[in-house]
mmCIF file of C-alpha atoms and ligand atoms in Angstrom:
data_model
loop_
_atom_site.group_PDB
_atom_site.id
_atom_site.type_symbol
_atom_site.label_atom_id
_atom_site.label_comp_id
_atom_site.label_asym_id
_atom_site.label_seq_id
_atom_site.Cartn_x
_atom_site.Cartn_y
_atom_site.Cartn_z
ATOM 1 C CA MET A 50 86.933 10.170 -42.944
ATOM 2 C CA PHE A 51 87.428 9.119 -46.592
ATOM 3 C CA ASP A 52 88.771 5.678 -45.342
ATOM 4 C CA GLN A 53 85.171 4.713 -44.692
ATOM 5 C CA LEU A 54 84.364 4.839 -48.394
ATOM 6 C CA ASN A 55 83.727 1.655 -50.440
ATOM 7 C CA PRO A 56 84.260 1.794 -54.217
ATOM 8 C CA MET A 57 81.073 2.195 -56.241
ATOM 9 C CA PRO A 58 80.448 -0.188 -59.119
ATOM 10 C CA ALA A 59 80.971 1.332 -62.608
ATOM 11 C CA ASP A 60 77.832 2.937 -64.037
ATOM 12 C CA PRO A 61 75.957 0.257 -66.108
ATOM 13 C CA ILE A 62 75.779 2.532 -69.143
ATOM 14 C CA LEU A 63 78.706 4.981 -68.904
ATOM 15 C CA GLY A 64 81.076 2.289 -67.674
ATOM 16 C CA LEU A 65 80.848 0.704 -71.123
ATOM 17 C CA LEU A 66 82.251 3.790 -72.709
ATOM 18 C CA ASN A 67 85.666 3.379 -71.111
ATOM 19 C CA GLU A 68 85.814 -0.317 -71.851
ATOM 20 C CA TYR A 69 84.891 0.252 -75.505
ATOM 21 C CA ARG A 70 87.509 3.078 -75.889
ATOM 22 C CA GLN A 71 90.232 0.801 -74.495
ATOM 23 C CA ASP A 72 89.321 -2.189 -76.760
ATOM 24 C CA THR A 73 91.828 -2.494 -79.629
ATOM 25 C CA ASN A 74 89.687 -4.903 -81.772
ATOM 26 C CA PRO A 75 89.291 -3.118 -85.142
ATOM 27 C CA ASN A 76 85.874 -4.845 -85.492
ATOM 28 C CA LYS A 77 84.541 -3.513 -82.138
ATOM 29 C CA VAL A 78 80.835 -2.382 -82.089
ATOM 30 C CA ASP A 79 79.491 0.173 -79.704
ATOM 31 C CA LEU A 80 75.816 -0.404 -78.900
ATOM 32 C CA GLY A 81 76.159 1.017 -75.374
ATOM 33 C CA VAL A 82 75.452 4.652 -74.596
ATOM 34 C CA GLY A 83 72.502 6.224 -76.366
ATOM 35 C CA VAL A 84 74.099 8.642 -78.737
ATOM 36 C CA TYR A 85 73.376 9.139 -82.382
ATOM 37 C CA LYS A 86 76.068 7.987 -84.820
ATOM 38 C CA ASP A 87 76.480 8.506 -88.567
ATOM 39 C CA PRO A 88 77.318 5.628 -90.983
ATOM 40 C CA ALA A 89 80.992 6.133 -90.104
ATOM 41 C CA GLY A 90 80.309 5.606 -86.410
ATOM 42 C CA HIS A 91 80.861 9.344 -85.597
ATOM 43 C CA THR A 92 78.536 11.575 -83.569
ATOM 44 C CA PRO A 93 78.401 14.756 -85.750
ATOM 45 C CA ILE A 94 77.523 18.265 -84.719
ATOM 46 C CA LEU A 95 74.259 19.349 -86.479
ATOM 47 C CA GLU A 96 74.701 22.007 -89.236
ATOM 48 C CA CYS A 97 71.980 24.158 -87.615
ATOM 49 C CA VAL A 98 73.969 23.927 -84.380
ATOM 50 C CA LYS A 99 77.206 25.075 -86.069
ATOM 51 C CA THR A 100 75.301 28.083 -87.633
ATOM 52 C CA ALA A 101 73.731 29.003 -84.332
ATOM 53 C CA GLU A 102 77.138 28.744 -82.562
ATOM 54 C CA GLN A 103 78.752 31.053 -85.089
ATOM 55 C CA TYR A 104 75.893 33.566 -84.554
ATOM 56 C CA ARG A 105 76.262 33.290 -80.802
ATOM 57 C CA LEU A 106 79.996 33.804 -80.900
ATOM 58 C CA SER A 107 79.661 36.998 -82.922
ATOM 59 C CA THR A 108 76.761 38.440 -80.893
ATOM 60 C CA GLU A 109 77.473 37.327 -77.308
ATOM 61 C CA ASN A 110 78.571 40.358 -75.273
ATOM 62 C CA THR A 111 78.668 39.281 -71.626
ATOM 63 C CA LYS A 112 79.362 36.273 -69.443
ATOM 64 C CA VAL A 113 77.520 37.703 -66.471
ATOM 65 C CA TYR A 114 75.418 35.325 -64.292
ATOM 66 C CA ILE A 115 72.250 34.144 -66.086
ATOM 67 C CA GLY A 116 70.173 33.442 -62.961
ATOM 68 C CA PRO A 117 68.547 30.162 -61.708
ATOM 69 C CA THR A 118 65.886 30.047 -64.382
ATOM 70 C CA GLY A 119 68.382 30.202 -67.248
ATOM 71 C CA SER A 120 67.468 32.030 -70.468
ATOM 72 C CA ALA A 121 63.882 33.307 -70.623
ATOM 73 C CA ASP A 122 63.807 32.954 -74.420
ATOM 74 C CA PHE A 123 64.983 29.341 -74.309
ATOM 75 C CA ASN A 124 62.396 28.569 -71.632
ATOM 76 C CA THR A 125 59.537 30.008 -73.748
ATOM 77 C CA LEU A 126 60.658 28.289 -76.930
ATOM 78 C CA ILE A 127 61.314 24.916 -75.416
ATOM 79 C CA THR A 128 57.925 25.005 -73.625
ATOM 80 C CA GLU A 129 56.241 25.710 -76.946
ATOM 81 C CA LEU A 130 58.118 22.905 -78.562
ATOM 82 C CA CYS A 131 57.119 20.426 -75.861
ATOM 83 C CA PHE A 132 53.546 21.444 -75.313
ATOM 84 C CA ASP A 133 52.640 23.386 -78.535
ATOM 85 C CA ASN A 134 52.062 27.156 -78.326
ATOM 86 C CA GLU A 135 48.227 26.722 -78.422
ATOM 87 C CA HIS A 136 48.124 24.297 -75.492
ATOM 88 C CA PRO A 137 45.369 25.185 -73.037
ATOM 89 C CA ALA A 138 47.670 24.898 -69.987
ATOM 90 C CA LEU A 139 50.097 27.393 -71.649
ATOM 91 C CA LEU A 140 47.282 29.684 -72.571
ATOM 92 C CA ALA A 141 46.025 29.604 -68.979
ATOM 93 C CA ASN A 142 49.498 30.580 -67.816
ATOM 94 C CA ARG A 143 49.827 27.429 -65.731
ATOM 95 C CA ILE A 144 53.247 26.297 -66.870
ATOM 96 C CA ARG A 145 56.597 27.441 -65.499
ATOM 97 C CA THR A 146 59.824 26.230 -67.045
ATOM 98 C CA VAL A 147 63.572 26.502 -66.101
ATOM 99 C CA SER A 148 66.578 25.560 -68.132
ATOM 100 C CA THR A 149 68.555 22.722 -66.614
ATOM 101 C CA PRO A 150 71.889 21.020 -67.076
ATOM 102 C CA GLY A 151 70.652 18.347 -69.405
ATOM 103 C CA GLY A 152 67.712 15.980 -68.921
ATOM 104 C CA THR A 153 69.403 14.418 -65.914
ATOM 105 C CA GLY A 154 69.621 17.858 -64.305
ATOM 106 C CA ALA A 155 65.899 18.350 -64.994
ATOM 107 C CA LEU A 156 65.099 15.068 -63.313
ATOM 108 C CA ARG A 157 67.121 15.989 -60.271
ATOM 109 C CA VAL A 158 65.406 19.383 -60.015
ATOM 110 C CA ALA A 159 62.121 17.617 -60.338
ATOM 111 C CA ALA A 160 63.184 15.149 -57.611
ATOM 112 C CA ASP A 161 64.094 17.890 -55.184
ATOM 113 C CA PHE A 162 60.866 19.851 -56.059
ATOM 114 C CA ILE A 163 58.915 16.689 -55.228
ATOM 115 C CA THR A 164 60.545 16.311 -51.844
ATOM 116 C CA ARG A 165 59.679 19.943 -51.106
ATOM 117 C CA CYS A 166 56.045 18.997 -51.947
ATOM 118 C CA LYS A 167 56.097 15.920 -49.726
ATOM 119 C CA LYS A 168 58.720 14.405 -47.474
ATOM 120 C CA ASP A 169 59.027 10.641 -47.914
ATOM 121 C CA ALA A 170 57.543 10.788 -51.385
ATOM 122 C CA VAL A 171 57.167 7.736 -53.526
ATOM 123 C CA ILE A 172 57.775 7.628 -57.245
ATOM 124 C CA TRP A 173 56.578 4.711 -59.462
ATOM 125 C CA VAL A 174 58.812 3.944 -62.453
ATOM 126 C CA SER A 175 58.354 1.404 -65.241
ATOM 127 C CA ASP A 176 59.865 -2.012 -64.902
ATOM 128 C CA PRO A 177 62.271 -1.677 -66.608
ATOM 129 C CA THR A 178 63.373 1.940 -66.787
ATOM 130 C CA TRP A 179 66.493 3.996 -67.579
ATOM 131 C CA ALA A 180 69.293 2.661 -65.275
ATOM 132 C CA ASN A 181 69.917 6.133 -63.779
ATOM 133 C CA HIS A 182 66.238 6.905 -62.752
ATOM 134 C CA THR A 183 66.392 4.804 -59.535
ATOM 135 C CA GLY A 184 69.692 6.125 -58.257
ATOM 136 C CA LEU A 185 68.820 9.684 -59.095
ATOM 137 C CA PHE A 186 65.445 9.651 -57.242
ATOM 138 C CA GLU A 187 66.883 7.701 -54.291
ATOM 139 C CA ALA A 188 69.751 10.157 -54.017
ATOM 140 C CA ALA A 189 67.035 12.816 -53.424
ATOM 141 C CA GLY A 190 65.428 10.741 -50.659
ATOM 142 C CA ILE A 191 62.498 9.497 -52.751
ATOM 143 C CA THR A 192 61.345 5.937 -52.430
ATOM 144 C CA VAL A 193 61.229 4.218 -55.909
ATOM 145 C CA LYS A 194 58.726 1.495 -56.672
ATOM 146 C CA THR A 195 57.992 -0.181 -60.051
ATOM 147 C CA TYR A 196 54.890 -0.835 -62.192
ATOM 148 C CA PRO A 197 54.852 -3.660 -64.797
ATOM 149 C CA TYR A 198 55.642 -2.382 -68.261
ATOM 150 C CA TYR A 199 57.613 -4.575 -70.626
ATOM 151 C CA ASP A 200 57.058 -8.348 -71.188
ATOM 152 C CA TYR A 201 60.501 -9.789 -72.111
ATOM 153 C CA ASP A 202 58.918 -13.046 -73.367
ATOM 154 C CA THR A 203 56.249 -11.625 -75.681
ATOM 155 C CA LYS A 204 58.273 -8.398 -76.467
ATOM 156 C CA SER A 205 55.113 -6.399 -75.784
ATOM 157 C CA LEU A 206 53.644 -4.032 -73.227
ATOM 158 C CA LYS A 207 52.053 -5.311 -70.016
ATOM 159 C CA PHE A 208 49.396 -2.659 -70.311
ATOM 160 C CA GLU A 209 46.660 -4.265 -68.300
ATOM 161 C CA GLU A 210 49.066 -5.042 -65.446
ATOM 162 C CA MET A 211 50.419 -1.591 -65.592
ATOM 163 C CA ILE A 212 46.933 -0.065 -65.277
ATOM 164 C CA ALA A 213 46.026 -2.475 -62.461
ATOM 165 C CA CYS A 214 49.101 -1.352 -60.546
ATOM 166 C CA LEU A 215 48.518 2.360 -61.122
ATOM 167 C CA GLU A 216 44.967 1.927 -59.979
ATOM 168 C CA GLN A 217 46.487 1.245 -56.528
ATOM 169 C CA VAL A 218 48.893 4.188 -56.447
ATOM 170 C CA SER A 219 48.229 6.767 -53.792
ATOM 171 C CA ALA A 220 47.063 10.279 -54.681
ATOM 172 C CA ASP A 221 50.273 11.548 -53.054
ATOM 173 C CA ASP A 222 52.586 9.454 -55.226
ATOM 174 C CA VAL A 223 54.361 10.443 -58.454
ATOM 175 C CA VAL A 224 54.323 8.220 -61.543
ATOM 176 C CA LEU A 225 57.168 8.533 -64.005
ATOM 177 C CA LEU A 226 56.288 7.956 -67.639
ATOM 178 C CA HIS A 227 58.515 8.058 -70.757
ATOM 179 C CA ALA A 228 57.091 10.412 -73.312
ATOM 180 C CA CYS A 229 58.363 8.350 -76.278
ATOM 181 C CA CYS A 230 61.177 6.042 -77.382
ATOM 182 C CA HIS A 231 61.034 4.221 -74.025
ATOM 183 C CA ASN A 232 64.507 3.714 -72.640
ATOM 184 C CA PRO A 233 65.480 0.830 -72.481
ATOM 185 C CA SER A 234 62.740 -1.179 -74.243
ATOM 186 C CA GLY A 235 61.718 0.972 -77.338
ATOM 187 C CA MET A 236 58.048 0.035 -76.537
ATOM 188 C CA ASP A 237 55.799 3.125 -76.276
ATOM 189 C CA LEU A 238 52.278 3.649 -75.179
ATOM 190 C CA THR A 239 49.844 4.065 -78.080
ATOM 191 C CA GLN A 240 47.705 7.288 -78.158
ATOM 192 C CA GLU A 241 44.690 5.286 -76.858
ATOM 193 C CA GLN A 242 46.785 3.962 -73.968
ATOM 194 C CA TRP A 243 48.016 7.502 -73.171
ATOM 195 C CA ASP A 244 44.364 8.613 -73.022
ATOM 196 C CA ILE A 245 43.625 5.859 -70.532
ATOM 197 C CA VAL A 246 46.680 6.685 -68.354
ATOM 198 C CA ALA A 247 45.846 10.412 -68.421
ATOM 199 C CA GLU A 248 42.276 9.651 -67.286
ATOM 200 C CA LEU A 249 43.603 7.427 -64.467
ATOM 201 C CA ALA A 250 45.933 10.116 -63.317
ATOM 202 C CA LYS A 251 43.002 12.520 -63.166
ATOM 203 C CA THR A 252 40.650 10.207 -61.264
ATOM 204 C CA LYS A 253 43.279 8.750 -58.916
ATOM 205 C CA GLY A 254 45.079 12.149 -58.383
ATOM 206 C CA PHE A 255 48.631 10.877 -58.654
ATOM 207 C CA THR A 256 51.188 13.380 -60.166
ATOM 208 C CA PRO A 257 52.641 12.326 -63.587
ATOM 209 C CA LEU A 258 56.238 13.140 -64.155
ATOM 210 C CA ILE A 259 57.029 12.691 -67.898
ATOM 211 C CA ASP A 260 60.606 12.202 -69.009
ATOM 212 C CA MET A 261 60.964 13.360 -72.688
ATOM 213 C CA ALA A 262 64.587 12.639 -73.700
ATOM 214 C CA TYR A 263 63.968 11.716 -77.319
ATOM 215 C CA GLN A 264 61.379 14.159 -78.776
ATOM 216 C CA GLY A 265 61.558 13.703 -82.603
ATOM 217 C CA PHE A 266 63.378 10.362 -82.541
ATOM 218 C CA GLY A 267 60.177 8.244 -82.556
ATOM 219 C CA THR A 268 57.648 9.427 -85.090
ATOM 220 C CA ASP A 269 58.022 13.196 -85.351
ATOM 221 C CA GLU A 270 58.295 16.054 -82.845
ATOM 222 C CA ASP A 271 54.543 16.499 -82.444
ATOM 223 C CA THR A 272 53.437 12.868 -82.391
ATOM 224 C CA ASP A 273 56.171 12.042 -79.896
ATOM 225 C CA ALA A 274 54.779 14.737 -77.564
ATOM 226 C CA TYR A 275 51.163 13.405 -77.763
ATOM 227 C CA GLY A 276 51.314 11.895 -74.210
ATOM 228 C CA VAL A 277 52.821 15.044 -72.716
ATOM 229 C CA ARG A 278 50.249 17.273 -74.315
ATOM 230 C CA LYS A 279 47.337 14.895 -73.511
ATOM 231 C CA MET A 280 48.385 14.594 -69.888
ATOM 232 C CA ALA A 281 48.891 18.346 -69.426
ATOM 233 C CA ALA A 282 45.337 18.923 -70.942
ATOM 234 C CA THR A 283 43.825 16.382 -68.552
ATOM 235 C CA VAL A 284 45.441 16.803 -65.089
ATOM 236 C CA GLU A 285 45.878 19.731 -62.851
ATOM 237 C CA ASN A 286 49.499 19.044 -61.684
ATOM 238 C CA MET A 287 52.316 17.535 -63.730
ATOM 239 C CA ILE A 288 56.069 17.730 -64.212
ATOM 240 C CA LEU A 289 57.834 17.497 -67.500
ATOM 241 C CA CYS A 290 61.626 16.859 -67.881
ATOM 242 C CA SER A 291 62.938 17.335 -71.338
ATOM 243 C CA SER A 292 66.400 16.982 -72.860
ATOM 244 C CA CYS A 293 68.101 18.576 -75.879
ATOM 245 C CA SER A 294 71.031 16.125 -75.758
ATOM 246 C CA LYS A 295 69.780 13.776 -78.482
ATOM 247 C CA ASN A 296 67.371 15.775 -80.657
ATOM 248 C CA PHE A 297 69.758 18.738 -80.920
ATOM 249 C CA GLY A 298 72.853 16.515 -80.593
ATOM 250 C CA LEU A 299 74.052 18.810 -77.682
ATOM 251 C CA TYR A 300 75.067 15.969 -75.326
ATOM 252 C CA ARG A 301 78.123 17.601 -73.707
ATOM 253 C CA GLU A 302 76.618 21.070 -73.552
ATOM 254 C CA ARG A 303 74.151 19.842 -70.952
ATOM 255 C CA ILE A 304 70.899 21.524 -71.821
ATOM 256 C CA GLY A 305 67.364 20.393 -70.887
ATOM 257 C CA SER A 306 64.348 21.864 -69.093
ATOM 258 C CA CYS A 307 62.069 21.191 -66.222
ATOM 259 C CA SER A 308 58.404 22.360 -66.502
ATOM 260 C CA ILE A 309 55.946 22.422 -63.625
ATOM 261 C CA ILE A 310 52.230 22.608 -64.508
ATOM 262 C CA SER A 311 49.950 23.765 -61.656
ATOM 263 C CA SER A 312 46.212 24.100 -61.331
ATOM 264 C CA SER A 313 46.190 27.873 -61.658
ATOM 265 C CA ALA A 314 48.477 30.749 -62.654
ATOM 266 C CA ALA A 315 48.736 31.719 -58.919
ATOM 267 C CA LYS A 316 49.737 28.233 -57.839
ATOM 268 C CA ALA A 317 52.194 28.111 -60.739
ATOM 269 C CA ASP A 318 53.853 31.242 -59.324
ATOM 270 C CA THR A 319 54.230 29.502 -55.982
ATOM 271 C CA ALA A 320 55.603 26.383 -57.597
ATOM 272 C CA PHE A 321 57.998 28.495 -59.551
ATOM 273 C CA SER A 322 59.424 30.143 -56.457
ATOM 274 C CA VAL A 323 60.063 26.650 -55.001
ATOM 275 C CA LEU A 324 61.716 25.606 -58.239
ATOM 276 C CA LEU A 325 64.028 28.575 -58.114
ATOM 277 C CA TYR A 326 64.977 27.739 -54.548
ATOM 278 C CA VAL A 327 65.710 24.158 -55.465
ATOM 279 C CA VAL A 328 67.919 25.155 -58.373
ATOM 280 C CA ARG A 329 69.797 27.668 -56.312
ATOM 281 C CA CYS A 330 70.561 25.026 -53.726
ATOM 282 C CA LEU A 331 71.571 22.418 -56.304
ATOM 283 C CA TYR A 332 73.774 24.273 -58.708
ATOM 284 C CA SER A 333 72.760 27.959 -58.503
ATOM 285 C CA MET A 334 72.187 28.404 -62.163
ATOM 286 C CA PRO A 335 72.440 26.431 -65.396
ATOM 287 C CA PRO A 336 75.043 26.717 -68.076
ATOM 288 C CA ALA A 337 74.112 29.147 -70.815
ATOM 289 C CA HIS A 338 75.726 27.950 -74.077
ATOM 290 C CA GLY A 339 73.408 25.011 -75.046
ATOM 291 C CA ALA A 340 70.327 27.098 -74.295
ATOM 292 C CA ALA A 341 71.623 29.935 -76.522
ATOM 293 C CA ILE A 342 72.068 27.506 -79.405
ATOM 294 C CA VAL A 343 68.617 25.999 -79.031
ATOM 295 C CA GLU A 344 66.873 29.360 -78.652
ATOM 296 C CA THR A 345 68.725 30.654 -81.777
ATOM 297 C CA ILE A 346 67.486 27.600 -83.783
ATOM 298 C CA LEU A 347 63.909 27.567 -82.517
ATOM 299 C CA GLY A 348 63.706 31.377 -82.850
ATOM 300 C CA SER A 349 64.543 31.371 -86.588
ATOM 301 C CA ALA A 350 62.104 29.896 -89.054
ATOM 302 C CA GLU A 351 64.973 28.959 -91.404
ATOM 303 C CA LEU A 352 67.136 27.325 -88.758
ATOM 304 C CA LYS A 353 64.152 25.551 -87.188
ATOM 305 C CA GLN A 354 63.344 24.009 -90.566
ATOM 306 C CA GLN A 355 66.932 22.865 -90.980
ATOM 307 C CA TRP A 356 66.873 21.383 -87.548
ATOM 308 C CA LEU A 357 63.639 19.475 -88.306
ATOM 309 C CA ASP A 358 65.192 18.190 -91.502
ATOM 310 C CA GLU A 359 68.331 17.069 -89.647
ATOM 311 C CA LEU A 360 66.291 15.475 -86.931
ATOM 312 C CA LYS A 361 64.256 13.561 -89.545
ATOM 313 C CA HIS A 362 67.477 12.386 -91.100
ATOM 314 C CA MET A 363 68.732 11.004 -87.731
ATOM 315 C CA ARG A 364 65.358 9.340 -87.070
ATOM 316 C CA ASP A 365 65.169 7.782 -90.479
ATOM 317 C CA ARG A 366 68.688 6.398 -90.119
ATOM 318 C CA ILE A 367 67.939 4.813 -86.775
ATOM 319 C CA ASN A 368 64.723 3.232 -88.166
ATOM 320 C CA GLY A 369 66.752 2.033 -91.191
ATOM 321 C CA ASN A 370 69.275 0.446 -88.794
ATOM 322 C CA ARG A 371 66.533 -1.570 -87.145
ATOM 323 C CA LYS A 372 65.652 -3.128 -90.455
ATOM 324 C CA LEU A 373 69.307 -3.554 -91.350
ATOM 325 C CA LEU A 374 69.916 -5.667 -88.176
ATOM 326 C CA VAL A 375 66.789 -7.695 -88.429
ATOM 327 C CA ASP A 376 67.396 -8.547 -92.128
ATOM 328 C CA ALA A 377 71.029 -9.529 -91.345
ATOM 329 C CA LEU A 378 69.954 -11.713 -88.423
ATOM 330 C CA HIS A 379 67.161 -13.412 -90.347
ATOM 331 C CA GLY A 380 69.554 -13.898 -93.270
ATOM 332 C CA LEU A 381 71.707 -16.136 -90.981
ATOM 333 C CA ASN A 382 68.688 -18.335 -90.337
ATOM 334 C CA VAL A 383 68.812 -17.819 -86.579
ATOM 335 C CA ASP A 384 66.053 -19.623 -84.671
ATOM 336 C CA LEU A 385 64.766 -16.508 -82.934
ATOM 337 C CA ASP A 386 62.342 -14.001 -84.514
ATOM 338 C CA PHE A 387 63.821 -10.528 -84.221
ATOM 339 C CA SER A 388 61.096 -8.627 -86.181
ATOM 340 C CA PHE A 389 59.933 -6.958 -82.920
ATOM 341 C CA ILE A 390 62.925 -4.704 -83.262
ATOM 342 C CA THR A 391 61.503 -3.046 -86.337
ATOM 343 C CA GLU A 392 58.237 -2.349 -84.577
ATOM 344 C CA GLN A 393 59.861 -0.552 -81.705
ATOM 345 C CA LYS A 394 60.756 3.215 -81.537
ATOM 346 C CA GLY A 395 63.703 5.369 -80.805
ATOM 347 C CA MET A 396 67.308 4.750 -79.827
ATOM 348 C CA PHE A 397 66.939 1.347 -77.984
ATOM 349 C CA SER A 398 65.590 -2.198 -77.988
ATOM 350 C CA PHE A 399 66.381 -5.287 -75.962
ATOM 351 C CA LEU A 400 68.100 -7.807 -78.060
ATOM 352 C CA GLY A 401 66.679 -10.497 -75.799
ATOM 353 C CA VAL A 402 69.907 -12.417 -75.106
ATOM 354 C CA ASN A 403 70.882 -13.404 -71.556
ATOM 355 C CA PRO A 404 73.572 -11.693 -69.321
ATOM 356 C CA GLN A 405 76.134 -14.385 -70.098
ATOM 357 C CA GLN A 406 75.628 -13.942 -73.814
ATOM 358 C CA VAL A 407 75.968 -10.153 -73.338
ATOM 359 C CA GLU A 408 79.324 -10.763 -71.566
ATOM 360 C CA GLN A 409 80.373 -13.243 -74.278
ATOM 361 C CA LEU A 410 79.561 -10.764 -76.999
ATOM 362 C CA LYS A 411 81.720 -8.193 -75.225
ATOM 363 C CA ASN A 412 84.696 -10.447 -74.290
ATOM 364 C CA GLU A 413 84.887 -12.549 -77.434
ATOM 365 C CA TYR A 414 83.490 -10.377 -80.122
ATOM 366 C CA SER A 415 84.001 -6.788 -78.826
ATOM 367 C CA VAL A 416 80.346 -6.046 -79.161
ATOM 368 C CA TYR A 417 79.281 -3.706 -76.375
ATOM 369 C CA MET A 418 75.725 -3.418 -74.981
ATOM 370 C CA VAL A 419 74.163 -2.808 -71.546
ATOM 371 C CA GLY A 420 73.873 -5.972 -69.401
ATOM 372 C CA SER A 421 70.136 -6.125 -69.847
ATOM 373 C CA SER A 422 70.849 -6.682 -73.576
ATOM 374 C CA ARG A 423 69.690 -3.090 -74.393
ATOM 375 C CA ILE A 424 71.183 -2.111 -77.643
ATOM 376 C CA SER A 425 71.650 1.435 -78.935
ATOM 377 C CA ILE A 426 70.357 1.052 -82.474
ATOM 378 C CA ALA A 427 72.328 4.118 -83.639
ATOM 379 C CA GLY A 428 75.614 2.216 -83.249
ATOM 380 C CA ILE A 429 74.697 -0.133 -86.148
ATOM 381 C CA THR A 430 76.204 0.667 -89.524
ATOM 382 C CA GLU A 431 76.155 -0.894 -93.009
ATOM 383 C CA THR A 432 79.836 -1.733 -92.319
ATOM 384 C CA ASN A 433 79.411 -3.394 -88.983
ATOM 385 C CA VAL A 434 76.001 -5.092 -89.360
ATOM 386 C CA ASP A 435 77.176 -8.353 -90.816
ATOM 387 C CA TYR A 436 79.873 -8.820 -88.194
ATOM 388 C CA LEU A 437 77.381 -7.889 -85.530
ATOM 389 C CA ALA A 438 74.733 -10.321 -86.791
ATOM 390 C CA GLN A 439 77.258 -13.128 -87.049
ATOM 391 C CA SER A 440 78.574 -12.497 -83.527
ATOM 392 C CA ILE A 441 75.018 -12.595 -82.206
ATOM 393 C CA ALA A 442 74.191 -15.738 -84.120
ATOM 394 C CA LYS A 443 77.357 -17.376 -82.675
ATOM 395 C CA VAL A 444 76.413 -16.733 -78.991
ATOM 396 C CA LEU A 445 72.798 -17.739 -79.431
HETATM 397 C C1 LIG B 574 71.567 6.338 -72.262
HETATM 398 O O1 LIG B 574 70.593 5.839 -71.700
HETATM 399 O O2 LIG B 574 72.344 5.658 -72.854
HETATM 400 C C2 LIG B 574 71.654 7.863 -72.393
HETATM 401 O O3 LIG B 574 70.562 8.444 -71.760
HETATM 402 C C3 LIG B 574 72.928 8.281 -71.799
HETATM 403 C C4 LIG B 574 73.039 8.178 -70.280
HETATM 404 O O4 LIG B 574 73.362 9.208 -69.669
HETATM 405 O O5 LIG B 574 72.750 7.081 -69.743
#
């Protein structure tokens, strides 16, 4: 039976990790996978996480099954972080949340939930979107279509085309939106644009699925959730998938959440029962460790403040890196204007070089980025920025 298998191509993002690790060039630069790095190129464990882990180690007294929903305390606290504890949908008891194995787990739970709502469902994703969105939804049997989003030439949003496309979307369809720090373009909707999209979702009746993988990496944890909160205050039905990988630095612990918002508390109970069934069939129940860390942090005023400070530190460093790269490139008098990079938000931007130049940067200069020329800004350091800018200038 296995003889019928054909090898799958390497994952466009994770495949780079192996190549980078095997590269022996001492000047190699990793702008591939979206992980935060400090000025030494290391991905540290947050101090608040260390403290919470020590607390967990000394107080944990069982390893018994946690159940498909995961930790109730985590679910409450993460819902309040995403939506705000005064949100009308929360006060009306219309939100149900489960802990999931990372943001990707949340998306897969959402995908299976959607197919329970409608067989042959269609989801619209931005062009471009995170490389894994398409495979993930197709694996669940959902048809993936795209709406215009990023203009590679003008480095801006195609907002009018996006709206014109979403005007045509069927009321039975799902539309995936990135809450903030759009992956891969770094171009976010403004608050005014979110207002327009939320009104459109309400009038057209499509179901928004918002993917929030970078809350706190854009402007701050509340501003980054503007679209989520606005949408949830406007429409009757919505799905939110969130991740604690980046903002809590918990990548390998795999902790995220999937929230379903329904039109009434009773309908939310029904949706929740479906959600539990979906989780039970997919992986039975989520891992507990990451959730325990997050709930310890969010449940303590002192640790939460420490986390917000550490989050700000990561955000400021990434924004600083944007300027560092642009200054270094402009200092080399390259013909292209890269200032758009400083105007974008979050972990990523498109450098704007072609696929051959991406290959050349990898093969000749050991500079690693996704084939679309998406760069993970966190991989830039004061030490590697000159080498990086010179390598880019050479391939241009
Ligand atoms: C990325 O886009 O680099 C991250 O979300 C990591 C991943 O799983 O792809």
